[in-house]
PDB file of C-alpha atoms in Angstrom:
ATOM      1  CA  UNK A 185     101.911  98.384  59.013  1.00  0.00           C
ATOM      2  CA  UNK A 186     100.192  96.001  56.403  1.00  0.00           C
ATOM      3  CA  UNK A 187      97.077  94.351  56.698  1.00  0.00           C
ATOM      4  CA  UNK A 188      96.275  91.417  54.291  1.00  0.00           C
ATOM      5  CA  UNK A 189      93.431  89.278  53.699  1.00  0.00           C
ATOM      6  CA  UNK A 190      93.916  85.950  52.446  1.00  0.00           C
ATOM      7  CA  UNK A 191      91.596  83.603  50.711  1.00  0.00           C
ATOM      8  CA  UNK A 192      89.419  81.473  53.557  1.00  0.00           C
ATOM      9  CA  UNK A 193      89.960  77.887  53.662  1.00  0.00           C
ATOM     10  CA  UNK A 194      88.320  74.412  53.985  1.00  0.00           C
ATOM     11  CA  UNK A 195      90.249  73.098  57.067  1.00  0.00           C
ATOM     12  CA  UNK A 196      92.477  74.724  59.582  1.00  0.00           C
ATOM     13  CA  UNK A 197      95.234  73.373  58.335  1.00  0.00           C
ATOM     14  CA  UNK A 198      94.969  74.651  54.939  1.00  0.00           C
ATOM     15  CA  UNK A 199      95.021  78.063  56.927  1.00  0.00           C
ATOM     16  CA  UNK A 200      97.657  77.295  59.315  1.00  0.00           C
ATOM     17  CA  UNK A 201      99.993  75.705  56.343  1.00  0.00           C
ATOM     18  CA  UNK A 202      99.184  79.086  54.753  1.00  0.00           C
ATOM     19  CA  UNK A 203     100.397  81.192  57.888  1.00  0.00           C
ATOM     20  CA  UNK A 204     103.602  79.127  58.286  1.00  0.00           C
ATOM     21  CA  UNK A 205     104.364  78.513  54.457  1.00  0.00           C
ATOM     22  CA  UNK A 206     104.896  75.195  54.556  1.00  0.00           C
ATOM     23  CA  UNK A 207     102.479  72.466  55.172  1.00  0.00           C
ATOM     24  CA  UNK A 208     101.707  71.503  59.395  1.00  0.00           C
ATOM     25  CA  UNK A 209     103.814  68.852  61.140  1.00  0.00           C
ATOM     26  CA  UNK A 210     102.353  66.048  63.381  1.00  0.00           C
ATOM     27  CA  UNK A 211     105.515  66.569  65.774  1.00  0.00           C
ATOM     28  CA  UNK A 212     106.605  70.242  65.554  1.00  0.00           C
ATOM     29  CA  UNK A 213     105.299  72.214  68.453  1.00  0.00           C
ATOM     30  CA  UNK A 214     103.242  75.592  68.300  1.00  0.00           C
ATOM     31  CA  UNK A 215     101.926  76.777  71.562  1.00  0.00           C
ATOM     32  CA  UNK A 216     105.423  79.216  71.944  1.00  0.00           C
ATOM     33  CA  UNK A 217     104.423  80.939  68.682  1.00  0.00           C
ATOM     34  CA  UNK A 218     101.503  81.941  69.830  1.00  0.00           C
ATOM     35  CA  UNK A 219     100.754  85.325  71.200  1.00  0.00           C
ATOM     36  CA  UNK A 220      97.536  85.805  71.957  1.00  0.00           C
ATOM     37  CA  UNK A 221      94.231  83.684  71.584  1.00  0.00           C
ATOM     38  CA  UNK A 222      90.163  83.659  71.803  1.00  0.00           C
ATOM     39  CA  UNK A 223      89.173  84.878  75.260  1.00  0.00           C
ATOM     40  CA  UNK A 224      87.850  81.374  76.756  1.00  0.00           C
ATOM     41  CA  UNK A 225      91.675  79.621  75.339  1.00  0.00           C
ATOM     42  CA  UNK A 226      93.156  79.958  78.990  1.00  0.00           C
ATOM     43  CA  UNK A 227      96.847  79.225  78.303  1.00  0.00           C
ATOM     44  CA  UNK A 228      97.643  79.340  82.160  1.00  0.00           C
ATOM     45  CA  UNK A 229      95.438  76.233  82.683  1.00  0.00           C
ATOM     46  CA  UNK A 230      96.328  72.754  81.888  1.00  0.00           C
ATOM     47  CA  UNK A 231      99.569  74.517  79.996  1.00  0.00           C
ATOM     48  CA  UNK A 232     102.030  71.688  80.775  1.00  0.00           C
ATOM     49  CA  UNK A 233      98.939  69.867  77.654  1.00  0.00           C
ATOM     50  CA  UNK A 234      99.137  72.618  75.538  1.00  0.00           C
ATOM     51  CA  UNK A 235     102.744  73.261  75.488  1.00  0.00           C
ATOM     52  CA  UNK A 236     103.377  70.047  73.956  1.00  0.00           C
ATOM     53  CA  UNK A 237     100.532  70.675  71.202  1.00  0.00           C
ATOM     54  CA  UNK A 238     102.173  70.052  68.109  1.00  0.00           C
ATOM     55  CA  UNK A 239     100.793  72.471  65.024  1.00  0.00           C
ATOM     56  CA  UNK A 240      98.472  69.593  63.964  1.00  0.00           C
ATOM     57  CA  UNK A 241      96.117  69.722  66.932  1.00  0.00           C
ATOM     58  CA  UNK A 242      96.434  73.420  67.525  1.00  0.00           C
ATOM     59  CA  UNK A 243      94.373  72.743  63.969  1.00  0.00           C
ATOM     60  CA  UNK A 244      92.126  70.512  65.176  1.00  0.00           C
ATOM     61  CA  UNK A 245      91.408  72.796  68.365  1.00  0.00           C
ATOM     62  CA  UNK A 246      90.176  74.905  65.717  1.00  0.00           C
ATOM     63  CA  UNK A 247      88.243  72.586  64.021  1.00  0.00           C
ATOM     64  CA  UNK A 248      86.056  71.982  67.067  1.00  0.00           C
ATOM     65  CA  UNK A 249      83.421  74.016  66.635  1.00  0.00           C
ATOM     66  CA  UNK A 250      80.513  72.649  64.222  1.00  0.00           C
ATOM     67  CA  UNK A 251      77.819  74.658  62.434  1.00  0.00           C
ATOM     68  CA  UNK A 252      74.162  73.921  63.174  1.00  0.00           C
ATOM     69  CA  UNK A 253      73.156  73.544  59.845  1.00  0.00           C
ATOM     70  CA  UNK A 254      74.967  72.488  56.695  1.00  0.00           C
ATOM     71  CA  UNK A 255      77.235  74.963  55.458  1.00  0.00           C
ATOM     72  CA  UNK A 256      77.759  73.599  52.003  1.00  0.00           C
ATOM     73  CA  UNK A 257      81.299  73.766  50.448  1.00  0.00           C
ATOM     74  CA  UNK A 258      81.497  77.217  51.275  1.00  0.00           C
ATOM     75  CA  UNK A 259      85.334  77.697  52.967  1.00  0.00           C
ATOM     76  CA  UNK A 260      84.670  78.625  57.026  1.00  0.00           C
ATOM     77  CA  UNK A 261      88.309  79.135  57.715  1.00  0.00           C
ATOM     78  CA  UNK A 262      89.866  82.894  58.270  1.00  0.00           C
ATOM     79  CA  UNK A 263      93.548  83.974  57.897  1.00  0.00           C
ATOM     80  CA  UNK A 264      94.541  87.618  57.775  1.00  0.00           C
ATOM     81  CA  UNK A 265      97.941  89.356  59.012  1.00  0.00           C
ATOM     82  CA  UNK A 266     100.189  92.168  59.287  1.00  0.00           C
ATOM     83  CA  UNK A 267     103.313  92.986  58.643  1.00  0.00           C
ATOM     84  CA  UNK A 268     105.479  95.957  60.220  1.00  0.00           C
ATOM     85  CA  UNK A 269     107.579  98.609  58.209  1.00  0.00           C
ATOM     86  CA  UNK A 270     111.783  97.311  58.344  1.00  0.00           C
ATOM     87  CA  UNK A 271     112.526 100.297  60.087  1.00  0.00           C
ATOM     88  CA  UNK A 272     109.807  99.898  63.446  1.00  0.00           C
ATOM     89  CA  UNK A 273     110.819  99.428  66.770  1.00  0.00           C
ATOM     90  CA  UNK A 274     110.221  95.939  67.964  1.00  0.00           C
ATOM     91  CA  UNK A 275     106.926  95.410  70.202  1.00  0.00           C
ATOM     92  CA  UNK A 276     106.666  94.084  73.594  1.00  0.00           C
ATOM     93  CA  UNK A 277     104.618  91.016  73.352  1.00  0.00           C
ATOM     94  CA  UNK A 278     101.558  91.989  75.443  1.00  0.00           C
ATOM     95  CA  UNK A 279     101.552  94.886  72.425  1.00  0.00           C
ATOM     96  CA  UNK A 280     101.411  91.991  69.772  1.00  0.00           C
ATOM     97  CA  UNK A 281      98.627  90.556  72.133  1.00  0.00           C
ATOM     98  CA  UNK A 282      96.390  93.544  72.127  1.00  0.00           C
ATOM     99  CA  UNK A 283      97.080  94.133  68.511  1.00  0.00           C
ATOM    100  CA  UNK A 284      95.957  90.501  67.494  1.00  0.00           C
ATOM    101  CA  UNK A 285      92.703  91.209  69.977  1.00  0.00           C
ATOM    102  CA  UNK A 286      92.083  94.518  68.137  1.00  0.00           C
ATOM    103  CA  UNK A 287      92.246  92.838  64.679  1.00  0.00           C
ATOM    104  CA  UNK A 288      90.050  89.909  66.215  1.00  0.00           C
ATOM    105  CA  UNK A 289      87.365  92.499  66.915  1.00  0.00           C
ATOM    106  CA  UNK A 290      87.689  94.103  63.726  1.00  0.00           C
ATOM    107  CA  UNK A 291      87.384  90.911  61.862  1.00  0.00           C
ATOM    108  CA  UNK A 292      83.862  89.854  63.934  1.00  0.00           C
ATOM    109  CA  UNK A 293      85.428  87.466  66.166  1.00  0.00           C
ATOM    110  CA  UNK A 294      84.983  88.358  69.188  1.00  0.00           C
ATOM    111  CA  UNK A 295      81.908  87.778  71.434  1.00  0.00           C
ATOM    112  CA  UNK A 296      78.841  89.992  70.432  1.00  0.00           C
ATOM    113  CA  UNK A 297      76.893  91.360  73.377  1.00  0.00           C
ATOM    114  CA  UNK A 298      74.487  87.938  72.892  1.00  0.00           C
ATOM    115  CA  UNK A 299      76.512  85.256  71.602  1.00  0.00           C
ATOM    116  CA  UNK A 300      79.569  83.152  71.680  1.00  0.00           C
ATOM    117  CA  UNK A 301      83.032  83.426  70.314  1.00  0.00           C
ATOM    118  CA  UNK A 302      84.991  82.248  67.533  1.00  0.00           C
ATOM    119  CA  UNK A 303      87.872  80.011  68.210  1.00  0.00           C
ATOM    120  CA  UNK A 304      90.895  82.116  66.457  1.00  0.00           C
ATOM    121  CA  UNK A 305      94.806  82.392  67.512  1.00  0.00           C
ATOM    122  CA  UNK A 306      97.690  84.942  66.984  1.00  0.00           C
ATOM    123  CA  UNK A 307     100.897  83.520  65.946  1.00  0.00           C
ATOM    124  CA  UNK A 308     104.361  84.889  65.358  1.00  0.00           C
ATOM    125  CA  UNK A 309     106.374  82.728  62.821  1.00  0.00           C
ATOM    126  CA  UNK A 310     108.743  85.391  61.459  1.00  0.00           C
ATOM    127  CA  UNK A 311     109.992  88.679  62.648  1.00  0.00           C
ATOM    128  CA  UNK A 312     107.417  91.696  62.489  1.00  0.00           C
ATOM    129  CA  UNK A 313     104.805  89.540  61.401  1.00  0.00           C
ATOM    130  CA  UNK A 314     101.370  88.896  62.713  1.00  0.00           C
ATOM    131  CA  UNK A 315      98.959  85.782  61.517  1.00  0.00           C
ATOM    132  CA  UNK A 316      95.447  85.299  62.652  1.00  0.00           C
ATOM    133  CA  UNK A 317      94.147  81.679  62.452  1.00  0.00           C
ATOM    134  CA  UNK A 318      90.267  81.501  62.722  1.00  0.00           C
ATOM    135  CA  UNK A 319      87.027  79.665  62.335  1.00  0.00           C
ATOM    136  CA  UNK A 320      84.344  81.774  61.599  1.00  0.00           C
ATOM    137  CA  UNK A 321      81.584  79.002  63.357  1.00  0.00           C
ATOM    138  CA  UNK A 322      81.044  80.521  66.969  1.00  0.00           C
ATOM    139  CA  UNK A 323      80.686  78.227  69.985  1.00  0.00           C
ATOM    140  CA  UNK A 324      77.168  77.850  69.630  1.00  0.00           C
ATOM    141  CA  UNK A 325      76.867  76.610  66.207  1.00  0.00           C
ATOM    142  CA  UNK A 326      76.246  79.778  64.374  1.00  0.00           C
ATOM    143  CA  UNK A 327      78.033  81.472  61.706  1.00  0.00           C
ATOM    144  CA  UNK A 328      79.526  84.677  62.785  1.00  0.00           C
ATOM    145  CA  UNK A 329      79.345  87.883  60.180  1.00  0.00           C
ATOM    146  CA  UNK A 330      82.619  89.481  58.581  1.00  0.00           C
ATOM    147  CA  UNK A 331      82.157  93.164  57.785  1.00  0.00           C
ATOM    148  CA  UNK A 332      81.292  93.238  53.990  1.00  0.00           C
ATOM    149  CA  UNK A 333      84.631  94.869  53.201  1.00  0.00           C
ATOM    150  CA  UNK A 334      87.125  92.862  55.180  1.00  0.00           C
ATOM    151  CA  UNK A 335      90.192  93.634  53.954  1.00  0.00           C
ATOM    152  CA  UNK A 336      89.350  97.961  53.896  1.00  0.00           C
ATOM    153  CA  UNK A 337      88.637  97.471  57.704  1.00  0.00           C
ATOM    154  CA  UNK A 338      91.666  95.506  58.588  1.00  0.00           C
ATOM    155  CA  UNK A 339      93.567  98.892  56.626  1.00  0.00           C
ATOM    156  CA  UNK A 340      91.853 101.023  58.465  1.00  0.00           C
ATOM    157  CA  UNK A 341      92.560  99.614  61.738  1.00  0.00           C
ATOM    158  CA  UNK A 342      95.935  99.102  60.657  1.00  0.00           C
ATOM    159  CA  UNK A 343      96.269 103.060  60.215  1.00  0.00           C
ATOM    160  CA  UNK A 344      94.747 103.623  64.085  1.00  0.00           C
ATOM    161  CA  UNK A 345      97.236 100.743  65.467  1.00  0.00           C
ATOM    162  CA  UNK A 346      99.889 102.493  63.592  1.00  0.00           C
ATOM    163  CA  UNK A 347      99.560 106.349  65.291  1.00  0.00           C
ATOM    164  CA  UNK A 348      98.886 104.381  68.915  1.00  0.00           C
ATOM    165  CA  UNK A 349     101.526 102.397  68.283  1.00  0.00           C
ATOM    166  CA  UNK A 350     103.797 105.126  66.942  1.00  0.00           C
ATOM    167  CA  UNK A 351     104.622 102.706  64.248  1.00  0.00           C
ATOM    168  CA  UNK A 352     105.763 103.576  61.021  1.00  0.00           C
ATOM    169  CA  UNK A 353     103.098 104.442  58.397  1.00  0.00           C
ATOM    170  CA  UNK A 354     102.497 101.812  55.429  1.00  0.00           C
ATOM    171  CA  UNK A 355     101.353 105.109  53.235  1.00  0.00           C
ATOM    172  CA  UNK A 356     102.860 109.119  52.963  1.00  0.00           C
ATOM    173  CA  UNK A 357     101.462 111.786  54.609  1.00  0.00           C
ATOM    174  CA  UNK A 358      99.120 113.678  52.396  1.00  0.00           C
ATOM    175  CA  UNK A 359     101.973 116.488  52.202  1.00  0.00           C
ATOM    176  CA  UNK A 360     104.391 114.179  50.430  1.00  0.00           C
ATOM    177  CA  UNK A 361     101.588 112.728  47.976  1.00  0.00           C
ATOM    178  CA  UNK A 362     100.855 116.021  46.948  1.00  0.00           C
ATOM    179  CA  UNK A 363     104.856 116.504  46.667  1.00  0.00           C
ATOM    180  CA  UNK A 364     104.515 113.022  44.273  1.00  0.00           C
ATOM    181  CA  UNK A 365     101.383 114.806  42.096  1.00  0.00           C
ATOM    182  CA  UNK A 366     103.288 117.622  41.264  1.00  0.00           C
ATOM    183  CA  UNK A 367     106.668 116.387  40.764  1.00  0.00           C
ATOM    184  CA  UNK A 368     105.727 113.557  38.624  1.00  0.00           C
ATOM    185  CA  UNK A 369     108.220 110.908  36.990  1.00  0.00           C
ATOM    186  CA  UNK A 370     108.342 112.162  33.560  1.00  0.00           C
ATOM    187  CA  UNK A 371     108.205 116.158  33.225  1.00  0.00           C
ATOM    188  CA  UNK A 372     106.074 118.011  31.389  1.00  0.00           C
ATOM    189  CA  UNK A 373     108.803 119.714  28.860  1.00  0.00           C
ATOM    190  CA  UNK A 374     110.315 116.527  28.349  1.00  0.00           C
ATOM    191  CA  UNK A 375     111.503 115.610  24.588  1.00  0.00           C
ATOM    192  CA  UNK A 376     110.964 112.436  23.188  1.00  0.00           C
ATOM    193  CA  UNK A 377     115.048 111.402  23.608  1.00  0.00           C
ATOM    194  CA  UNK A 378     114.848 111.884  27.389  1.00  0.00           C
ATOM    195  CA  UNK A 379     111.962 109.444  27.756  1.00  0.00           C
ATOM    196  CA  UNK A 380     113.474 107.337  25.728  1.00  0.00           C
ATOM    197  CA  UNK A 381     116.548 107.217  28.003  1.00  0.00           C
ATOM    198  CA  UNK A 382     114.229 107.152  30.768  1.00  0.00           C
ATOM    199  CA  UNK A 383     112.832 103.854  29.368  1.00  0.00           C
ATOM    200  CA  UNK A 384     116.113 102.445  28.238  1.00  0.00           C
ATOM    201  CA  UNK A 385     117.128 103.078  32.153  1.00  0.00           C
ATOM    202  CA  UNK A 386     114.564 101.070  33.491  1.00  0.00           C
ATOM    203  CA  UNK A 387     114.631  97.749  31.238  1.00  0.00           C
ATOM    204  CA  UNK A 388     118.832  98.022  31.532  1.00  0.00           C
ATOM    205  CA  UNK A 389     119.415  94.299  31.730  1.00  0.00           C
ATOM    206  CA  UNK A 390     122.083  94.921  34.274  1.00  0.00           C
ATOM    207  CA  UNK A 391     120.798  97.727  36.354  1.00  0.00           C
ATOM    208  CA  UNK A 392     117.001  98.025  35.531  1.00  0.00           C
ATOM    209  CA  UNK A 393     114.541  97.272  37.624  1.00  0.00           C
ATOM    210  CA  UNK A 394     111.730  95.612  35.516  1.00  0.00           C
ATOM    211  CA  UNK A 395     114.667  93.291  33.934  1.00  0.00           C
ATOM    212  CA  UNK A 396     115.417  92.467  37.531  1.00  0.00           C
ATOM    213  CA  UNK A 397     112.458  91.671  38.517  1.00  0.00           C
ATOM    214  CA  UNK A 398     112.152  89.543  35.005  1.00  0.00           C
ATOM    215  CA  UNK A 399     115.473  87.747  36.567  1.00  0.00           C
ATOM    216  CA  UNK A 400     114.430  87.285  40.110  1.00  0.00           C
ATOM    217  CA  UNK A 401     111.070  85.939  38.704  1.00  0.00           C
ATOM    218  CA  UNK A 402     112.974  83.250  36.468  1.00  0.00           C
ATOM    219  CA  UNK A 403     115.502  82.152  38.998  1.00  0.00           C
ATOM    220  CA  UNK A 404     113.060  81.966  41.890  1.00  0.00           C
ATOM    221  CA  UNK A 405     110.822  79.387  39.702  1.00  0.00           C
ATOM    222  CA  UNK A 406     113.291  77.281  38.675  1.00  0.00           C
ATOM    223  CA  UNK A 407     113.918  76.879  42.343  1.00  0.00           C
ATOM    224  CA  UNK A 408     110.302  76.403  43.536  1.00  0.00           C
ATOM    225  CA  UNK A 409     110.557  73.913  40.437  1.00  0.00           C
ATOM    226  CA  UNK A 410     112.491  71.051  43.053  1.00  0.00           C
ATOM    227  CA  UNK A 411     110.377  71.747  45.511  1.00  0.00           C
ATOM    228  CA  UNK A 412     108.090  68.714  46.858  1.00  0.00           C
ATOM    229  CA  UNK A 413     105.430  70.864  48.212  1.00  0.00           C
ATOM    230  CA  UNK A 414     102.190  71.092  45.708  1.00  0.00           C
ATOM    231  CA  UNK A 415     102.162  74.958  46.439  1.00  0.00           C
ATOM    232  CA  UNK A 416     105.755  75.613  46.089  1.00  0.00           C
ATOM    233  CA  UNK A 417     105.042  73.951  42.292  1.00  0.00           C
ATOM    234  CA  UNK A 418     101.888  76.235  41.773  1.00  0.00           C
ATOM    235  CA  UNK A 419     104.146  79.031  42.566  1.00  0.00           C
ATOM    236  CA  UNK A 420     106.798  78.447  40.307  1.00  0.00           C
ATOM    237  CA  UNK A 421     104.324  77.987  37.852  1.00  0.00           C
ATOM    238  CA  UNK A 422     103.063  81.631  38.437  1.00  0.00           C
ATOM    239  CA  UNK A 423     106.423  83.250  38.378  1.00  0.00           C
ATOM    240  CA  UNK A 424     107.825  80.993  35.147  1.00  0.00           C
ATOM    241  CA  UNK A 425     104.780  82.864  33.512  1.00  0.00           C
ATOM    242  CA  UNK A 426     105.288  86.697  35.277  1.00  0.00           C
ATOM    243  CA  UNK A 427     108.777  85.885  33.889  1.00  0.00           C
ATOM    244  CA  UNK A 428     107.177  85.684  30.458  1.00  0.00           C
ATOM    245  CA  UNK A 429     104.866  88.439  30.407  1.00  0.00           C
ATOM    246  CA  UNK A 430     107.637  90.584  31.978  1.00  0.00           C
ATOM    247  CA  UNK A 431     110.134  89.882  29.003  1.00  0.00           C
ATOM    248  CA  UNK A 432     107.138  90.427  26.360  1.00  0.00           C
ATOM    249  CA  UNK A 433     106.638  94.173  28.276  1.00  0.00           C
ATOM    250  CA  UNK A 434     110.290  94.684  27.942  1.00  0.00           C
ATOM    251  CA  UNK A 435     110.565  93.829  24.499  1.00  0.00           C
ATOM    252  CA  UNK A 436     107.946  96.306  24.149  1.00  0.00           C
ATOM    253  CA  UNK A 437     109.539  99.103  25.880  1.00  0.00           C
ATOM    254  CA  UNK A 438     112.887  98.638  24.373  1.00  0.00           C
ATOM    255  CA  UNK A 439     111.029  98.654  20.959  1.00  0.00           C
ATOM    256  CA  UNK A 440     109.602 102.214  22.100  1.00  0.00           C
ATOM    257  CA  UNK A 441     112.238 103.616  23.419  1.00  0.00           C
ATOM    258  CA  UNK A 442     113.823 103.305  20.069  1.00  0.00           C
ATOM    259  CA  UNK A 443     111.376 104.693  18.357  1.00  0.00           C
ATOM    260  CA  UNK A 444     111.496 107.943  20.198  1.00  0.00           C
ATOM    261  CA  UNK A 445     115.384 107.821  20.192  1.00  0.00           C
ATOM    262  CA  UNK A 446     115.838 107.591  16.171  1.00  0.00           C
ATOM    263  CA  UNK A 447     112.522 108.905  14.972  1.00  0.00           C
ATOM    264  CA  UNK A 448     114.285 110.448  11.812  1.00  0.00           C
ATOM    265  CA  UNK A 449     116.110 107.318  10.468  1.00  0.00           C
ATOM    266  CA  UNK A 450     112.937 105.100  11.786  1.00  0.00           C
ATOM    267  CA  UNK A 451     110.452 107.660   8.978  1.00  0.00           C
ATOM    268  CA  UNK A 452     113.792 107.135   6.526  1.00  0.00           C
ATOM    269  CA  UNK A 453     113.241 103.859   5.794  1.00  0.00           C
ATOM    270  CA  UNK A 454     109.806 103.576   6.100  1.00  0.00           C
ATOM    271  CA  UNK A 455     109.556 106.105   3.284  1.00  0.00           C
ATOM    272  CA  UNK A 456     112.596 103.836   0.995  1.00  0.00           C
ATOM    273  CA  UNK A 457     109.708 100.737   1.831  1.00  0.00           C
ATOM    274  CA  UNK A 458     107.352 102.947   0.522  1.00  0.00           C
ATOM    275  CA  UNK A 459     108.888 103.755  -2.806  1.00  0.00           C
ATOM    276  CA  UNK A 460     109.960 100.670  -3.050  1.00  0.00           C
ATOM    277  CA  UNK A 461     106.830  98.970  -3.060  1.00  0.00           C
ATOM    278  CA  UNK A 462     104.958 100.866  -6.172  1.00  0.00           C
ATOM    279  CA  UNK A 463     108.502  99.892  -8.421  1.00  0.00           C
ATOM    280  CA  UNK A 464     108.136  96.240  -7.444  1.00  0.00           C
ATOM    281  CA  UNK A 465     104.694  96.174  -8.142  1.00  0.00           C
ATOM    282  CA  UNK A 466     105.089  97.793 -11.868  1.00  0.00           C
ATOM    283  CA  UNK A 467     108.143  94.832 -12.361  1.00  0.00           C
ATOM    284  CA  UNK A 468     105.408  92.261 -11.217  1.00  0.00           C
ATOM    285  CA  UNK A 469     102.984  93.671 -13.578  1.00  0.00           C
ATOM    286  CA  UNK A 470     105.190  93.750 -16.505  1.00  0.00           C
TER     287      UNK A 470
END
């Protein structure tokens, strides 16, 4: 299981469009994504209403809750999520419910002991996946608190939900990282050919793994390039220039796993430039 934290937002709907990818629709409906809720959203009353809540005033719902004082520009909208390992078993859904509660609680949503609630729901838009919606104004006005190190305490709750849950484990065991520190990538009695080939291997263009990553990079920004959506532009943007830092760090690596292949003919003719240089300088002089 992995937590994320992702950066708060203005409005609701920046949060929501951020949860669903795509920006919120007046007309598409949202109430059967949902799988669990703040503790004073009963979804058993007046749910013939809220079924028909499209994603734009599940937003607004959200949006209900006012600060007493002004709270600046600061950004009072929460989204934060999980994701399972491929290989889980799938949950029942009042397991996704008490999960979303339990990351609710962590987060400082819930009701303290003398005060109100935030307004937050826990939505299910793709398979193994877990989004949290929130505004951090509670009920009564007030701002609630978020631990100081959000995102380390949605991990570590992520690691208990994980052994209840039986779920697969985002991280090794400490017996295989200790396997990892002491069988590390390149060995210690390694010459300088076999790292080259062990560079060579992973910038192949056809079978390396950085020069794929350079590809998928490329091709996904051209196609987030035709995209109408603002973000989707932004993005392609991002990856058009991973694309070109990737190909600058392969260009590197190629030209060092060169060097360390043909060291001998590499000092060759830097010693001919060498020579070279004093006899064209005495012909100059002359």
């Amino acid at each position: 299981m992995i937590a994320r934290l992702h950066r708060r937002q203005h409005t609701a709907e920046a949060a929501l469009a951020n949860a669903l990818e795509r920006p919120v629709s007046l007309t598409r409906e949202l109430s059967h994504r949902i799988v669990a809720s703040w503790d004073r959203l009963d979804m058993r009353s007046e749910f013939a209403e809220r079924e028909g809540w499209s994603e734009v005033q599940w937003a607004a719902h959200l949006s209900q809750a006012q600060p007493r004082s002004e709270a600046g520009d600061l950004p009072r909208f929460l989204h934060f999520g999980i994701r399972l390992h491929r290989m889980d078993r799938p949950l029942a859904p009042a397991q996704w419910s008490e999960i979303a509660h339990r990351l609710a609680r962590t987060a400082g949503l819930a009701a303290p002991a003398d005060g109100e609630p935030c307004r937050w729901i826990a939505l299910q838009f793709r398979h193994g996946r877990l989004d949290v919606i929130a505004s951090l104004v509670r009920e009564d006005g007030t701002l609630t608190r978020t631990p100081r190190r959000l995102a380390e305490e949605l991990a570590r709750q992520a690691r208990i939900l994980e052994s209840e849950f039986d779920l697969v484990p985002a991280r090794p065991p400490a017996a295989r990282e200790e396997q990892v520190i002491a069988d590390p990538l390149v060995a210690a009695e390694a010459t300088p050919a076999q790292i080259a080939e062990q560079i060579r291997a992973l910038t192949d263009e056809v079978n390396g793994s950085l020069a794929q990553a350079r590809r998928l990079a490329e091709q996904a920004g051209h196609q987030l390039a035709t995209r109408p959506e603002v973000y989707a532009r932004r993005g392609a943007h991002q990856l058009e220039w991973a694309a070109g830092r990737l190909y600058g760090l392969l260009h590197d690596l190629e030209g060092t796993a060169e060097t360390l292949a043909n060291p001998p003919a590499l000092l060759r003719n830097a010693l001919v430039r060498s020579t070279r240089r004093p006899a064209r300088a005495a012909r100059r002089s002359r």
